[in-house]
């Protein structure tokens, strides 16, 4: 791949410098060309290994990048970059431990590099170390306040930690530095859309399409916008232009299913929703849409099977209960139908709980014993303990995970869930509040809301939901929480105003 040839004396001496200048602009092709020419003219392979590997990564050619980056050693002056690129490659392919090891090597060589700290931040976030990811992103911005990738990551983490509104200034700061940056434009447009600022989102999407014609993220966001406006045909046309690029993107699979359902193509809708449920078995919204599409096709037996044990859970949405009950009616099973339809009629506030783990407790215990401080082993084991009603053991395991991973929001949430199962709502609320300091997203809000209402603190719960909505005004789940909360404190007029908003946006199931 990088085999040297006899030096002819005419290898371009500035090839690596030219490549680095192109890499700084994010142009992998322009970086690769001078390096290939220099290698053909005798440049030592190790002298170009790091830069060529980065150029190939920018082009999305991971297979060839691996051959280059792992095909030999790095020149001393580019070793930090080379190890960082190895880390990026491992991160892109989901090998988090190997990515961490490579970044550690890069850190030993160049500890004050903003782009390295940005990569470390992404690694930590993917590994569930949210607080540590925030620290890494902050350090990256301090090292280089004008680095687009550092500003983008800080915006993404702010969006997770505080909400959509707080993230906007970070994306805007990045775009002032790099107005044509594809990543920043895409995240800025997505955030504007989630905030309901659709006109501004469309303007940014059009710029993104101009800067990067055929950008699938821009097409997807425009399809979402058309779907929200009820323009089903237009949305389908736009989405079809993405080809197979978004085939494995869950939100795109969901959108495809919704659009086919709206267009009257129930068979295609079933295919999309069934595939999404296989990808994400815990996705209740996808499962509910699958049951609905199956019922449209009069496939009641398959609808009952798709609902499965989820319809028996306390957290089952009323609409899923209604659909499953109607499917039982279609099968002539009146007793099961009546029980589910009665539960569907008692909508109220649904409790916070975990979905079934899908494996026996003993299976998860084996994996946990091998590496108890590893979140990927501990989390399903804790969930299985909670499901089995082993609340004391679940608390002990969750607390151990929390001590080993204090920056992981999910560790605090699990510790809270275990306490809630043990009827310690106050202890659960304390754990949820600590998780919210790291990552105040919808699952954290739902748990805080539920724990507060169990403690009779409905007004406080309404205040927390309202604070979340100030940052995330388009969240239908939060609006529904607040509607129920207003009713709980006797503010029926307030509840009705929120219900009117939900109905106007088409966010109430028929």
Coordinates of C-alpha atoms in Angstrom, one line a residue:
X1 CA 0.0 0.0 0.0
X2 CA 2.8 2.4 1.0
X3 CA 5.7 0.5 -0.5
X4 CA 8.7 2.7 -1.1
X5 CA 10.4 2.8 -4.5
X6 CA 14.0 3.8 -5.2
X7 CA 14.5 7.5 -4.5
X8 CA 14.9 9.4 -7.7
X9 CA 15.7 12.6 -6.0
X10 CA 12.6 14.4 -7.3
X11 CA 10.1 13.6 -4.5
X12 CA 8.3 16.9 -3.7
X13 CA 9.8 18.2 -0.5
X14 CA 6.6 20.1 0.4
X15 CA 4.2 17.2 -0.2
X16 CA 3.4 16.7 3.5
X17 CA 3.1 20.4 4.1
X18 CA 0.6 20.7 1.2
X19 CA -1.3 17.7 2.5
X20 CA -1.5 19.2 6.0
X21 CA -2.9 22.5 4.6
X22 CA -5.6 20.5 2.7
X23 CA -6.4 18.5 5.8
X24 CA -6.8 21.7 7.8
X25 CA -9.6 22.6 5.4
X26 CA -11.2 19.1 5.6
X27 CA -10.3 18.3 2.0
X28 CA -9.2 14.7 2.0
X29 CA -8.8 14.4 -1.8
X30 CA -6.6 17.4 -2.1
X31 CA -4.5 16.0 0.7
X32 CA -4.2 12.6 -0.9
X33 CA -3.0 13.7 -4.3
X34 CA 0.4 15.2 -3.4
X35 CA 1.1 12.4 -0.9
X36 CA 0.5 9.7 -3.6
X37 CA 2.8 11.6 -6.0
X38 CA 5.5 11.9 -3.4
X39 CA 5.3 8.2 -2.5
X40 CA 5.7 7.3 -6.1
X41 CA 8.7 9.5 -6.3
X42 CA 10.4 7.9 -3.3
X43 CA 9.0 9.5 -0.1
X44 CA 9.5 7.2 2.8
X45 CA 6.1 5.5 3.7
X46 CA 6.3 6.3 7.4
X47 CA 6.7 10.0 6.6
X48 CA 3.3 10.1 4.9
X49 CA 1.4 7.5 6.9
X50 CA -0.4 9.7 9.4
X51 CA -1.5 12.3 6.8
X52 CA -2.6 9.8 4.2
X53 CA -4.5 7.9 6.8
X54 CA -6.3 11.1 7.8
X55 CA -7.0 11.9 4.1
X56 CA -8.6 8.5 3.6
X57 CA -10.7 8.8 6.8
X58 CA -12.0 12.2 5.6
X59 CA -13.1 10.5 2.4
X60 CA -14.9 7.7 4.4
X61 CA -12.5 5.0 3.1
X62 CA -12.0 3.2 6.4
X63 CA -10.8 -0.1 4.9
X64 CA -7.9 1.6 3.1
X65 CA -7.2 3.9 6.0
X66 CA -6.7 0.9 8.3
X67 CA -4.2 -0.6 5.9
X68 CA -2.3 2.6 5.8
X69 CA -2.5 3.5 9.5
X70 CA -1.6 0.1 10.8
X71 CA 0.8 -0.8 8.0
X72 CA 4.0 0.5 9.8
X73 CA 5.4 3.1 12.1
X74 CA 4.9 6.9 12.1
X75 CA 7.6 9.4 11.5
X76 CA 8.5 11.1 14.9
X77 CA 7.1 14.5 13.8
X78 CA 3.7 13.0 12.8
X79 CA 3.4 10.3 15.5
X80 CA 0.9 12.2 17.6
X81 CA -1.3 12.8 14.5
X82 CA -0.9 9.1 13.5
X83 CA -2.1 7.7 16.8
X84 CA -4.9 10.2 16.9
X85 CA -6.0 8.9 13.4
X86 CA -5.9 5.3 14.6
X87 CA -8.1 6.3 17.5
X88 CA -10.6 8.0 15.1
X89 CA -10.7 4.9 13.0
X90 CA -11.4 2.7 15.9
X91 CA -14.0 5.1 17.2
X92 CA -15.7 5.2 13.9
X93 CA -15.9 1.4 13.9
X94 CA -17.2 1.1 17.5
X95 CA -14.1 -0.2 19.1
X96 CA -14.1 2.2 22.1
X97 CA -11.4 0.5 24.2
X98 CA -8.9 0.4 21.2
X99 CA -9.8 4.0 20.4
X100 CA -9.0 5.0 24.0
X101 CA -5.7 3.3 23.9
X102 CA -4.7 5.1 20.7
X103 CA -5.8 8.5 22.0
X104 CA -3.7 7.8 25.1
X105 CA -0.7 7.3 22.9
X106 CA -1.4 10.5 21.1
X107 CA -1.9 12.4 24.4
X108 CA 1.6 11.3 25.6
X109 CA 3.1 13.0 22.5
X110 CA 0.9 16.1 22.2
X111 CA -1.3 16.7 25.3
X112 CA -2.4 20.2 24.3
X113 CA -4.0 19.5 21.0
X114 CA -7.6 20.8 20.7
X115 CA -8.7 18.3 18.0
X116 CA -7.4 15.4 20.2
X117 CA -9.5 16.6 23.1
X118 CA -12.5 16.8 20.8
X119 CA -12.0 13.2 19.8
X120 CA -11.6 12.2 23.5
X121 CA -14.8 14.0 24.3
X122 CA -16.7 12.1 21.6
X123 CA -15.2 8.8 22.9
X124 CA -16.2 9.6 26.4
X125 CA -19.8 10.5 25.4
X126 CA -20.2 7.3 23.4
X127 CA -18.9 5.4 26.4
X128 CA -21.5 6.9 28.7
X129 CA -19.0 9.2 30.5
X130 CA -21.0 12.3 30.1
X131 CA -19.4 14.5 32.7
X132 CA -15.9 13.6 31.4
X133 CA -17.0 14.3 27.9
X134 CA -18.1 17.8 28.9
X135 CA -14.7 18.4 30.6
X136 CA -12.9 17.2 27.4
X137 CA -15.0 19.5 25.2
X138 CA -14.4 22.5 27.5
X139 CA -10.7 21.8 27.4
X140 CA -10.7 21.6 23.6
X141 CA -12.5 25.0 23.3
X142 CA -10.0 26.5 25.7
X143 CA -7.1 25.2 23.7
X144 CA -8.6 26.5 20.4
X145 CA -11.7 28.8 20.7
X146 CA -12.0 28.8 16.9
X147 CA -11.8 25.1 16.2
X148 CA -15.1 24.2 14.5
X149 CA -15.1 20.6 15.7
X150 CA -14.5 21.7 19.3
X151 CA -17.4 24.2 19.1
X152 CA -19.7 21.7 17.4
X153 CA -19.0 19.1 20.2
X154 CA -19.5 21.7 22.9
X155 CA -22.9 22.6 21.3
X156 CA -23.9 18.9 21.1
X157 CA -23.1 18.3 24.8
X158 CA -24.8 21.6 25.9
X159 CA -27.9 20.4 24.0
X160 CA -27.8 17.2 26.0
X161 CA -27.0 18.9 29.3
X162 CA -29.3 21.9 29.2
X163 CA -31.4 21.8 26.1
X164 CA -31.9 23.0 22.5
X165 CA -32.0 26.8 23.2
X166 CA -28.7 26.8 25.1
X167 CA -27.0 24.9 22.3
X168 CA -27.7 27.5 19.6
X169 CA -25.0 30.0 20.6
X170 CA -22.3 27.4 20.3
X171 CA -23.3 26.4 16.8
X172 CA -23.6 30.0 15.8
X173 CA -20.1 30.7 17.3
X174 CA -18.7 27.9 15.2
X175 CA -20.4 29.2 12.0
X176 CA -19.0 32.6 12.6
X177 CA -15.5 31.0 12.4
X178 CA -16.4 28.5 9.6
X179 CA -19.6 29.6 7.9
X180 CA -19.6 26.8 5.4
X181 CA -18.8 24.0 7.8
X182 CA -21.0 21.0 6.9
X183 CA -21.2 19.5 10.4
X184 CA -22.0 22.8 12.1
X185 CA -24.7 23.7 9.5
X186 CA -26.3 20.2 9.9
X187 CA -26.5 20.4 13.7
X188 CA -27.6 24.0 13.6
X189 CA -30.4 23.2 11.2
X190 CA -31.5 20.1 13.3
X191 CA -31.6 22.2 16.5
X192 CA -33.6 24.9 14.9
X193 CA -36.1 22.3 13.6
X194 CA -36.5 20.7 17.0
X195 CA -37.1 24.2 18.4
X196 CA -39.9 24.7 15.9
X197 CA -38.1 27.5 14.0
X198 CA -38.9 25.9 10.7
X199 CA -38.3 28.9 8.5
X200 CA -34.8 29.4 9.9
X201 CA -34.1 25.7 9.6
X202 CA -35.1 25.7 5.9
X203 CA -32.7 28.6 5.2
X204 CA -29.8 26.8 6.9
X205 CA -30.7 23.5 5.0
X206 CA -30.6 25.4 1.7
X207 CA -27.2 26.7 2.5
X208 CA -26.1 23.2 3.5
X209 CA -27.3 21.9 0.2
X210 CA -25.5 24.7 -1.6
X211 CA -22.2 24.0 0.2
X212 CA -22.5 20.3 -0.1
X213 CA -24.9 19.3 -3.0
X214 CA -26.7 16.1 -2.3
X215 CA -26.0 16.2 1.4
X216 CA -28.2 13.5 2.9
X217 CA -28.6 15.3 6.2
X218 CA -30.0 18.4 4.5
X219 CA -32.4 16.2 2.4
X220 CA -33.5 14.4 5.5
X221 CA -34.2 17.6 7.5
X222 CA -36.2 19.0 4.6
X223 CA -38.2 15.8 4.4
X224 CA -38.9 16.1 8.1
X225 CA -40.1 19.7 7.6
X226 CA -42.3 18.7 4.7
X227 CA -43.8 15.8 6.8
X228 CA -44.5 18.2 9.7
X229 CA -46.3 20.5 7.3
X230 CA -48.5 17.6 6.1
X231 CA -46.9 17.5 2.6
X232 CA -46.6 13.7 2.5
X233 CA -45.9 13.5 -1.3
X234 CA -43.2 16.1 -1.1
X235 CA -41.6 14.5 1.9
X236 CA -41.5 11.1 0.2
X237 CA -39.9 12.6 -2.9
X238 CA -37.2 14.4 -0.9
X239 CA -36.4 11.3 1.2
X240 CA -36.2 9.1 -1.8
X241 CA -33.3 11.3 -3.1
X242 CA -31.1 10.0 -0.2
X243 CA -31.1 6.6 -1.7
X244 CA -29.7 3.9 0.7
X245 CA -27.5 6.4 2.6
X246 CA -30.0 6.6 5.5
X247 CA -31.1 3.0 5.4
X248 CA -29.7 2.3 8.9
X249 CA -30.6 5.6 10.5
X250 CA -33.5 4.8 13.0
X251 CA -35.2 8.2 12.7
X252 CA -35.2 7.9 8.9
X253 CA -36.6 4.4 9.0
X254 CA -39.4 5.8 11.3
X255 CA -40.0 8.7 8.9
X256 CA -40.3 6.4 6.0
X257 CA -42.8 4.2 7.8
X258 CA -44.9 7.2 8.8
X259 CA -44.9 8.6 5.2
X260 CA -45.9 5.3 3.7
X261 CA -48.6 4.9 6.2
X262 CA -50.0 8.4 5.4
X263 CA -49.8 7.6 1.7
X264 CA -52.0 4.5 2.3
X265 CA -49.2 2.0 1.7
X266 CA -49.8 0.0 4.9
X267 CA -47.7 -3.0 3.6
X268 CA -44.6 -0.8 3.1
X269 CA -45.3 0.9 6.4
X270 CA -45.3 -2.5 8.2
X271 CA -41.9 -3.4 6.6
X272 CA -40.3 -0.1 7.8
X273 CA -41.8 -0.3 11.4
X274 CA -41.0 -4.0 11.7
X275 CA -37.4 -3.3 10.7
X276 CA -37.1 -0.5 13.2
X277 CA -38.5 -2.7 16.0
X278 CA -35.8 -5.3 15.2
X279 CA -33.2 -2.6 15.3
X280 CA -34.5 -1.0 18.5
X281 CA -36.7 -3.5 20.5
X282 CA -37.1 -1.0 23.3
X283 CA -38.6 1.7 21.0
X284 CA -42.2 1.8 22.2
X285 CA -43.2 4.5 19.6
X286 CA -42.0 2.3 16.8
X287 CA -43.7 -0.8 18.3
X288 CA -46.9 1.2 18.6
X289 CA -46.7 2.3 15.0
X290 CA -46.1 -1.3 13.9
X291 CA -49.2 -2.5 15.8
X292 CA -51.3 0.3 14.2
X293 CA -50.1 -0.5 10.7
X294 CA -50.8 -4.2 11.2
X295 CA -54.3 -3.4 12.5
X296 CA -54.9 -1.3 9.4
X297 CA -54.2 -4.4 7.3
X298 CA -56.6 -6.4 9.6
X299 CA -53.7 -8.6 10.8
X300 CA -54.9 -8.7 14.4
X301 CA -52.9 -11.8 15.4
X302 CA -49.7 -10.3 14.2
X303 CA -50.7 -7.0 15.9
X304 CA -51.1 -8.9 19.3
X305 CA -47.7 -10.6 18.7
X306 CA -46.0 -7.3 17.9
X307 CA -47.4 -5.7 21.1
X308 CA -46.1 -8.7 23.0
X309 CA -45.3 -8.2 26.7
X310 CA -45.1 -4.5 26.2
X311 CA -48.8 -4.1 26.5
X312 CA -48.7 -5.7 30.0
X313 CA -46.2 -3.1 31.3
X314 CA -47.2 -0.3 33.6
X315 CA -45.5 2.1 31.3
X316 CA -47.5 1.0 28.2
X317 CA -48.9 4.1 26.4
X318 CA -52.7 4.3 26.4
X319 CA -52.8 4.2 22.6
X320 CA -50.8 0.9 22.5
X321 CA -53.3 -0.5 25.0
X322 CA -56.2 0.7 22.9
X323 CA -54.7 -0.8 19.7
X324 CA -53.9 -4.1 21.3
X325 CA -57.3 -4.3 22.9
X326 CA -59.0 -3.7 19.6
X327 CA -56.8 -6.4 18.0
X328 CA -58.0 -8.8 20.7
X329 CA -61.5 -7.8 19.9
X330 CA -60.9 -8.7 16.3
X331 CA -59.7 -12.1 17.4
X332 CA -62.8 -12.6 19.5
X333 CA -60.9 -12.6 22.8
X334 CA -63.2 -10.4 24.7
X335 CA -61.8 -10.8 28.2
X336 CA -58.3 -9.7 27.2
X337 CA -59.7 -6.9 25.1
X338 CA -61.9 -5.5 27.9
X339 CA -58.9 -5.5 30.4
X340 CA -56.7 -3.6 28.0
X341 CA -59.4 -1.1 26.9
X342 CA -60.2 -0.4 30.5
X343 CA -56.5 0.4 31.2
X344 CA -56.4 2.6 28.1
X345 CA -59.3 4.6 29.5
X346 CA -57.4 5.3 32.7
X347 CA -54.7 7.4 31.0
X348 CA -53.3 9.4 33.8
X349 CA -49.6 9.7 34.4
X350 CA -47.5 6.6 33.4
X351 CA -44.8 5.5 35.9
X352 CA -41.2 5.4 35.0
X353 CA -39.8 1.9 34.5
X354 CA -37.4 -0.1 32.4
X355 CA -38.5 -2.3 29.5
X356 CA -37.9 -6.0 29.7
X357 CA -34.3 -7.1 29.3
X358 CA -35.1 -10.0 27.1
X359 CA -32.7 -12.4 28.8
X360 CA -32.8 -14.4 32.1
X361 CA -31.2 -12.8 35.1
X362 CA -28.5 -15.5 35.3
X363 CA -27.3 -14.7 31.8
X364 CA -26.7 -11.0 32.7
X365 CA -25.1 -12.1 36.0
X366 CA -22.4 -14.0 34.1
X367 CA -21.4 -11.0 32.0
X368 CA -21.5 -8.7 35.0
X369 CA -19.2 -11.0 37.1
X370 CA -16.6 -10.8 34.3
X371 CA -16.3 -7.0 34.4
X372 CA -18.5 -5.5 37.1
X373 CA -17.4 -1.9 36.6
X374 CA -18.0 -1.9 32.8
X375 CA -21.3 -0.1 32.1
X376 CA -22.1 -2.4 29.2
X377 CA -22.2 -5.3 31.6
X378 CA -23.6 -3.6 34.7
X379 CA -26.5 -1.8 33.0
X380 CA -28.5 -4.8 31.7
X381 CA -27.7 -6.7 34.9
X382 CA -29.2 -3.9 37.0
X383 CA -32.2 -3.7 34.7
X384 CA -32.7 -7.5 35.1
X385 CA -32.5 -7.2 38.9
X386 CA -35.0 -4.4 38.9
X387 CA -37.3 -6.5 36.7
X388 CA -37.0 -9.4 39.0
X389 CA -37.8 -7.2 42.0
X390 CA -34.4 -7.7 43.6
X391 CA -34.3 -4.0 44.6
X392 CA -31.6 -4.3 47.3
X393 CA -29.2 -6.1 45.1
X394 CA -30.0 -3.7 42.2
X395 CA -29.2 -0.7 44.5
X396 CA -25.9 -2.3 45.5
X397 CA -24.8 -3.0 41.9
X398 CA -26.0 0.4 40.7
X399 CA -24.1 2.2 43.5
X400 CA -20.9 0.3 42.6
X401 CA -21.3 1.3 38.9
X402 CA -21.9 4.9 40.0
X403 CA -18.8 5.0 42.1
X404 CA -16.8 3.5 39.2
X405 CA -18.4 5.8 36.6
X406 CA -19.4 9.0 38.5
X407 CA -19.7 11.0 35.2
X408 CA -22.2 8.5 33.6
X409 CA -25.7 9.9 33.8
X410 CA -27.3 6.5 33.3
X411 CA -25.4 5.1 36.4
X412 CA -27.2 7.7 38.5
X413 CA -30.6 7.0 36.8
X414 CA -30.2 3.3 37.4
X415 CA -29.4 4.0 41.1
X416 CA -32.6 6.0 41.2
X417 CA -34.7 3.4 39.5
X418 CA -33.5 0.7 41.9
X419 CA -34.5 3.0 44.9
X420 CA -37.8 3.7 43.3
X421 CA -38.6 0.0 43.0
X422 CA -37.6 -0.3 46.7
X423 CA -40.3 2.4 47.5
X424 CA -37.7 5.1 48.3
X425 CA -39.0 7.9 46.1
X426 CA -37.0 10.5 47.9
X427 CA -33.8 8.7 47.4
X428 CA -34.7 8.1 43.8
X429 CA -35.3 11.8 43.3
X430 CA -31.9 12.6 44.7
X431 CA -30.2 10.3 42.2
X432 CA -32.3 11.6 39.3
X433 CA -31.4 15.2 40.3
X434 CA -27.7 14.3 40.2
X435 CA -28.1 12.7 36.8
X436 CA -29.9 15.9 35.5
X437 CA -26.8 18.0 36.4
X438 CA -24.9 15.9 33.8
X439 CA -27.6 15.2 31.2
X440 CA -31.0 16.8 31.5
X441 CA -32.8 14.9 28.7
X442 CA -36.3 13.5 28.3
X443 CA -35.7 10.2 30.2
X444 CA -34.3 12.2 33.1
X445 CA -37.2 14.6 33.1
X446 CA -39.7 11.8 33.1
X447 CA -38.2 10.2 36.1
X448 CA -37.9 13.4 38.1
X449 CA -41.5 14.2 37.2
X450 CA -42.7 10.7 38.3
X451 CA -40.8 10.8 41.6
X452 CA -42.0 14.2 42.5
X453 CA -45.6 13.3 41.9
X454 CA -45.2 10.2 44.0
X455 CA -44.0 12.5 46.8
X456 CA -47.0 14.7 46.3
X457 CA -44.9 17.6 44.9
X458 CA -47.1 18.3 41.8
X459 CA -46.4 22.0 41.7
X460 CA -42.6 21.4 41.9
X461 CA -42.9 18.8 39.1
X462 CA -44.8 21.2 36.9
X463 CA -42.0 23.8 37.5
X464 CA -39.3 21.3 36.4
X465 CA -41.3 20.4 33.3
X466 CA -41.9 24.0 32.4
X467 CA -38.1 24.7 32.8
X468 CA -37.4 21.8 30.4
X469 CA -40.0 23.2 27.9
X470 CA -38.3 26.6 27.9
X471 CA -35.3 24.9 26.4
X472 CA -37.2 22.3 24.4
X473 CA -40.5 23.9 23.5
X474 CA -41.4 21.4 20.8
X475 CA -41.2 18.3 23.0
X476 CA -44.6 16.6 22.8
X477 CA -43.8 14.3 25.7
X478 CA -43.0 17.2 28.0
X479 CA -46.2 19.0 26.9
X480 CA -48.2 15.9 27.7
X481 CA -46.5 15.7 31.1
X482 CA -47.4 19.3 31.8
X483 CA -51.0 18.9 30.7
X484 CA -51.4 16.0 33.1
X485 CA -49.5 18.0 35.8
X486 CA -51.8 21.1 35.4
X487 CA -54.8 18.8 35.8
X488 CA -53.3 17.3 38.9
X489 CA -53.2 20.7 40.6
X490 CA -56.7 21.6 39.5
X491 CA -55.7 24.0 36.7
X492 CA -58.1 22.5 34.1
X493 CA -57.9 25.7 32.0
X494 CA -54.2 25.4 31.7
X495 CA -54.4 21.7 30.9
X496 CA -56.9 22.4 28.2
X497 CA -54.7 25.1 26.6
X498 CA -51.9 22.6 26.4
X499 CA -54.2 19.9 25.0
X500 CA -55.3 22.4 22.3
X501 CA -51.7 22.9 21.3
X502 CA -51.1 19.2 21.2
X503 CA -54.2 18.6 19.0
X504 CA -53.3 21.5 16.7
X505 CA -49.9 20.0 16.1
X506 CA -51.4 16.5 15.5
X507 CA -49.6 15.1 18.6
X508 CA -52.6 13.4 20.1
X509 CA -53.2 9.9 18.8
X510 CA -56.6 9.4 17.2

